[in-house]
mmCIF file of C-alpha atoms in Angstrom:
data_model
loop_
_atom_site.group_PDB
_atom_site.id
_atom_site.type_symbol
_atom_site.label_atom_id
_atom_site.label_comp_id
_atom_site.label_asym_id
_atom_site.label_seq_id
_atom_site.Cartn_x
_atom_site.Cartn_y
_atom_site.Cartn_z
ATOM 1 C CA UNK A 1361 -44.255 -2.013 15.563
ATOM 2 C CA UNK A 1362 -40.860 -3.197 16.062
ATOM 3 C CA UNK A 1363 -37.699 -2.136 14.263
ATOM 4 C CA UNK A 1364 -36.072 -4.286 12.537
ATOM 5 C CA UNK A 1365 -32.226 -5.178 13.527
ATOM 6 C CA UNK A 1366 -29.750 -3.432 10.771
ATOM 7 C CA UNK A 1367 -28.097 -6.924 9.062
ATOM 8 C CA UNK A 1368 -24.769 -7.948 10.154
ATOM 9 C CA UNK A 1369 -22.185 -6.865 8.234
ATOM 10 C CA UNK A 1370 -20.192 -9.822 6.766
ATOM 11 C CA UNK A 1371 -16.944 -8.626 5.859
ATOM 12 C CA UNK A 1372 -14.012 -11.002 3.707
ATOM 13 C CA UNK A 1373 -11.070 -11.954 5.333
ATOM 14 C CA UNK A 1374 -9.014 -9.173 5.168
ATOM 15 C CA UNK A 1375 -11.724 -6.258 4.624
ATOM 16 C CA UNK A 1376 -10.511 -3.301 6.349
ATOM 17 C CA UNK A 1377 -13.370 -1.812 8.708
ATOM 18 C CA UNK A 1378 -15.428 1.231 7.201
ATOM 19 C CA UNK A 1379 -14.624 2.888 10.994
ATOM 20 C CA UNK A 1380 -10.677 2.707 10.645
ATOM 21 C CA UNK A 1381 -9.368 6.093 12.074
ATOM 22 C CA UNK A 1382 -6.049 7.366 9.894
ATOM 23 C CA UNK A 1383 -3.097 9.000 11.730
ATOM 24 C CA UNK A 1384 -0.665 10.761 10.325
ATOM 25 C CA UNK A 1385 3.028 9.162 9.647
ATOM 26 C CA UNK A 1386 6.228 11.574 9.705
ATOM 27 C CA UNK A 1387 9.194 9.878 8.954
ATOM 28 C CA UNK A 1388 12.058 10.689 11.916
ATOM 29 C CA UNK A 1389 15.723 8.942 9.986
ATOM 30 C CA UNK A 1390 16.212 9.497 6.712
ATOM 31 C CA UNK A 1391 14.754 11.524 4.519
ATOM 32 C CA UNK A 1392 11.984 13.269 5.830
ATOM 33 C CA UNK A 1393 10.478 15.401 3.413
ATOM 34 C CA UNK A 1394 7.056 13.822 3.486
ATOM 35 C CA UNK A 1395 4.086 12.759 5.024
ATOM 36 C CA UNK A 1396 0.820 9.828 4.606
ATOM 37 C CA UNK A 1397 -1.555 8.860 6.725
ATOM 38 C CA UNK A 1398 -1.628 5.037 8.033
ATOM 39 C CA UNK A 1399 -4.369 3.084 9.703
ATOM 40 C CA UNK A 1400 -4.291 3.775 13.551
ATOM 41 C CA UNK A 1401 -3.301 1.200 15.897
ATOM 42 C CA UNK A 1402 -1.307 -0.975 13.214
ATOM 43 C CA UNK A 1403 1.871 -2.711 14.145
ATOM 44 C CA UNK A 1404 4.860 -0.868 12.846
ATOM 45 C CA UNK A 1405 8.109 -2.398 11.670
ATOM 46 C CA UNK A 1406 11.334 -0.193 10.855
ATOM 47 C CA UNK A 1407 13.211 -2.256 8.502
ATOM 48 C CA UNK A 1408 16.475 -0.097 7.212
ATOM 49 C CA UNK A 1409 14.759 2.254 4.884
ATOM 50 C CA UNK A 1410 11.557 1.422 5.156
ATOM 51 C CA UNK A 1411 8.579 1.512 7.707
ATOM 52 C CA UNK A 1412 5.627 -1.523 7.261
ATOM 53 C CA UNK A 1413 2.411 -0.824 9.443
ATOM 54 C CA UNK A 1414 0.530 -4.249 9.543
ATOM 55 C CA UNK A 1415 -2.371 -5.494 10.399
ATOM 56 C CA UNK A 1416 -3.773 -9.282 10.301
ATOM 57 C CA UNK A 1417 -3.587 -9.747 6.684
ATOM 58 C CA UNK A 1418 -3.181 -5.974 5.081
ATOM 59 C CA UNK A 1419 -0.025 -4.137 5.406
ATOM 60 C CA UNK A 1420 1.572 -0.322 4.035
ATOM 61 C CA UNK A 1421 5.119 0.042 2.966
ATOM 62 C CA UNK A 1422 6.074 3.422 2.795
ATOM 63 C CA UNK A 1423 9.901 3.265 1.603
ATOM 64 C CA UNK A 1424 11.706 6.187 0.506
ATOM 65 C CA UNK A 1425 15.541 6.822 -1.761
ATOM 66 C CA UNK A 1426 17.390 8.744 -3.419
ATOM 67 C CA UNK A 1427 16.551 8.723 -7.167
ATOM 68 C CA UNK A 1428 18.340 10.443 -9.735
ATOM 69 C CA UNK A 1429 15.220 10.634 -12.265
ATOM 70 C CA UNK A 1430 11.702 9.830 -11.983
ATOM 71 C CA UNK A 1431 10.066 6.522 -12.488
ATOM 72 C CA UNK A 1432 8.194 5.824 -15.536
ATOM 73 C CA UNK A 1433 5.895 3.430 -16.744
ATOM 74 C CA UNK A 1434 8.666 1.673 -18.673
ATOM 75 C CA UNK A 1435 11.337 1.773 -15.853
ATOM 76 C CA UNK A 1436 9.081 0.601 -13.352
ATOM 77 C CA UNK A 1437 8.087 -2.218 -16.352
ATOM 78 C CA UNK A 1438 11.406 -2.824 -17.320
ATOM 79 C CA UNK A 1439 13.665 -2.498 -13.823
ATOM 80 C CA UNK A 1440 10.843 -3.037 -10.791
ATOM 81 C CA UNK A 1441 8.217 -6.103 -12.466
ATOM 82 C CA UNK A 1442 11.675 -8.089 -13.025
ATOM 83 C CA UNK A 1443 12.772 -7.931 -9.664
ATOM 84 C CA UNK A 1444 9.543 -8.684 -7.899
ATOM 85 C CA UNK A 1445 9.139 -11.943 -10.468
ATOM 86 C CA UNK A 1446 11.894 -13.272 -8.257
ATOM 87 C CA UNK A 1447 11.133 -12.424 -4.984
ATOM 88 C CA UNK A 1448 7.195 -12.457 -4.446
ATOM 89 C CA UNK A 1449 6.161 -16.301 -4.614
ATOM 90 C CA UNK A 1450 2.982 -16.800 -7.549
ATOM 91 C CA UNK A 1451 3.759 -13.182 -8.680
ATOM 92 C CA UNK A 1452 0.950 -12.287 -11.455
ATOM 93 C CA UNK A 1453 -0.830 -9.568 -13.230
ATOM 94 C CA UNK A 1454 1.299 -6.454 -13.415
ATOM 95 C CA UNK A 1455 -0.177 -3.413 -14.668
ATOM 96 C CA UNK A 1456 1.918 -0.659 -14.512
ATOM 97 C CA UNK A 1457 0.226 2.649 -15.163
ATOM 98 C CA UNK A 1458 0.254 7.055 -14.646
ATOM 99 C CA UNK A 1459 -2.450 8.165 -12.579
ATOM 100 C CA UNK A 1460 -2.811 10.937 -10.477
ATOM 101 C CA UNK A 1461 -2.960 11.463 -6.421
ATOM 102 C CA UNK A 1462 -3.731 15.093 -4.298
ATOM 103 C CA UNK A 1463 0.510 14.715 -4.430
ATOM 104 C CA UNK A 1464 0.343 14.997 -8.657
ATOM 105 C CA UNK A 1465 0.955 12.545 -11.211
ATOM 106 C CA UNK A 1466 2.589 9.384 -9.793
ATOM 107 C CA UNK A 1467 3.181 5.500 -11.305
ATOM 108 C CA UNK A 1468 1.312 2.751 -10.497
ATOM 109 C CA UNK A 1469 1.897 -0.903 -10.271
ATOM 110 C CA UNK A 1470 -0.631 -3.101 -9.289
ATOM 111 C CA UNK A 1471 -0.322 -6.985 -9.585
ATOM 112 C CA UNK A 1472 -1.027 -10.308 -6.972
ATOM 113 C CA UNK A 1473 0.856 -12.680 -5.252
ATOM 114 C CA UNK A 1474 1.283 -15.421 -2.402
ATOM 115 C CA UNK A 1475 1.685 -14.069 1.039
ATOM 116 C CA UNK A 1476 4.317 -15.564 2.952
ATOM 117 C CA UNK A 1477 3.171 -18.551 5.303
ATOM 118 C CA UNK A 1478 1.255 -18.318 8.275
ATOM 119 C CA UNK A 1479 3.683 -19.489 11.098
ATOM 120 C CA UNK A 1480 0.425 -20.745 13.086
ATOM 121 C CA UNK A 1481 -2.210 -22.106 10.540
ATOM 122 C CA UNK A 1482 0.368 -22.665 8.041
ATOM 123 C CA UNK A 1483 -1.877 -20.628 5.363
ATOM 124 C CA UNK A 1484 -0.978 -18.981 2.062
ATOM 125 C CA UNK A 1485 -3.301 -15.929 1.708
ATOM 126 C CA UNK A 1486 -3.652 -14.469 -2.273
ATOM 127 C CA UNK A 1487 -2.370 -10.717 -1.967
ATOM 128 C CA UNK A 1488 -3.735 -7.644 -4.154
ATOM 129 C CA UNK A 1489 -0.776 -5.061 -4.162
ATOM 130 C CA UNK A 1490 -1.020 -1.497 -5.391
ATOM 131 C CA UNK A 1491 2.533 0.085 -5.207
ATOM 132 C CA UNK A 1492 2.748 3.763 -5.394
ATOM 133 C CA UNK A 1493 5.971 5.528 -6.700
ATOM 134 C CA UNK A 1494 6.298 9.027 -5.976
ATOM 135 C CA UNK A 1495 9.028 11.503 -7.200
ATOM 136 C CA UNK A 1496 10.302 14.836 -6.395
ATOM 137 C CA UNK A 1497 13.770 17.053 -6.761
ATOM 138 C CA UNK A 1498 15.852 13.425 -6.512
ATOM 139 C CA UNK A 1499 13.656 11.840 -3.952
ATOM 140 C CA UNK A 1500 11.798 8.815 -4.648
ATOM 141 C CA UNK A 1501 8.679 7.310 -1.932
ATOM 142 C CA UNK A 1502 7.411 4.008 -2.545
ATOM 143 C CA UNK A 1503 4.137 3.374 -1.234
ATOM 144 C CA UNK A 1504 3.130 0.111 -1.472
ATOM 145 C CA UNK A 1505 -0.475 -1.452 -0.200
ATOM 146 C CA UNK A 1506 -1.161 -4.938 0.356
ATOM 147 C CA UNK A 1507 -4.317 -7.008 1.436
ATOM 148 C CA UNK A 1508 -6.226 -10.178 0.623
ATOM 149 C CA UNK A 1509 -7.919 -10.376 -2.800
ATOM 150 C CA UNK A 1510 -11.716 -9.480 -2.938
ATOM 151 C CA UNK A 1511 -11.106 -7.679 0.049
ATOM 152 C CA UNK A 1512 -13.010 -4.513 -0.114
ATOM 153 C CA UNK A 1513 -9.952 -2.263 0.806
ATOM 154 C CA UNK A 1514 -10.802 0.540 -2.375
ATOM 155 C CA UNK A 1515 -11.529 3.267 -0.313
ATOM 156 C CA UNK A 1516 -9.213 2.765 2.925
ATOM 157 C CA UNK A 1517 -6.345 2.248 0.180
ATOM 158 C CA UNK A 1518 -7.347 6.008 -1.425
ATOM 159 C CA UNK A 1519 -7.426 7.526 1.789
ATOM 160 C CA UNK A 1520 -3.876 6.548 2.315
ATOM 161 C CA UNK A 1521 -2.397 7.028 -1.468
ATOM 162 C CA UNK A 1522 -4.758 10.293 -1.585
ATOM 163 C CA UNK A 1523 -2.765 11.363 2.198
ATOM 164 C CA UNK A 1524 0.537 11.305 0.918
ATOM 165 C CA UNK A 1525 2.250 14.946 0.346
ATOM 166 C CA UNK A 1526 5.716 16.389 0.261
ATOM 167 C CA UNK A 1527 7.019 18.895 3.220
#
């Protein structure tokens, strides 16, 4: 009797692999009091205050500042939502919510938007965000998660929220 072959796994443009190994990111300039895991083998991009690991169409901000208070719901509503209206094209959906992480309470802001063009194919992909804002003693880190809509990205996206801790 023969086996049958396991069915090919059709993944959406954009689906991060079950397989992806994490490594651990410690930030060298700047403030350093922290530390997340990122996909291995991801491009990274230091851009002022911020690091971006990409790869194809998913991408991780981790930026971090100095913050006098803590966000809230309503700041992030009321100061963050306004200013991403302007600069991410098609921006839609915001939700802005508390939820918790292995870090401790932290705001969420999910919403979608149009990724910048492809320099090559000349495609707009639609973009799924999830933008983390952790806050401790005056120190703010923005993590913000990006990849394709319908992409299946849930649990590669908790791994890294869930990695994030203070040092």
């Amino acid at each position: 009797m023969r086996a049958n072959p396991a069915p090919t796994e059709s993944n959406p443009p954009g689906d991060i692999p079950d397989n992806q190994v994490f490594v651990a990111y410690r930030p060298t300039g700047g403030f350093t009091g922290f530390t997340a895991k990122v996909p291995e083998g991801w491009a990274r991009t230091d851009q002022g205050g911020k690091t971006v690991f990409t790869d194809k169409l998913n991408s991780v901000t981790i930026a971090a500042a100095n913050a006098p208070t803590a966000p809230t719901v309503t700041s992030v509503k009321n100061t963050f939502v306004p200013q991403l209206r302007g600069q991410v094209p098609k921006f839609a959906s915001p939700k802005v919510s508390q939820v918790t992480r292995k870090a401790g309470p932290v705001v969420l802001l999910t919403y979608q938007g149009d990724s910048a063009k492809d320099p090559v194919t000349g495609k707009v992909v639609r973009d799924a965000f999830e933008r983390y804002a952790f806050y401790r003693q005056g120190h703010e880190v923005d993590l913000t998660l990006s990849g394709p809509v319908n992409a299946d990205n849930v649990d590669p996206w908790r791994i890294v929220s869930d990695s994030f801790a203070w040092r």
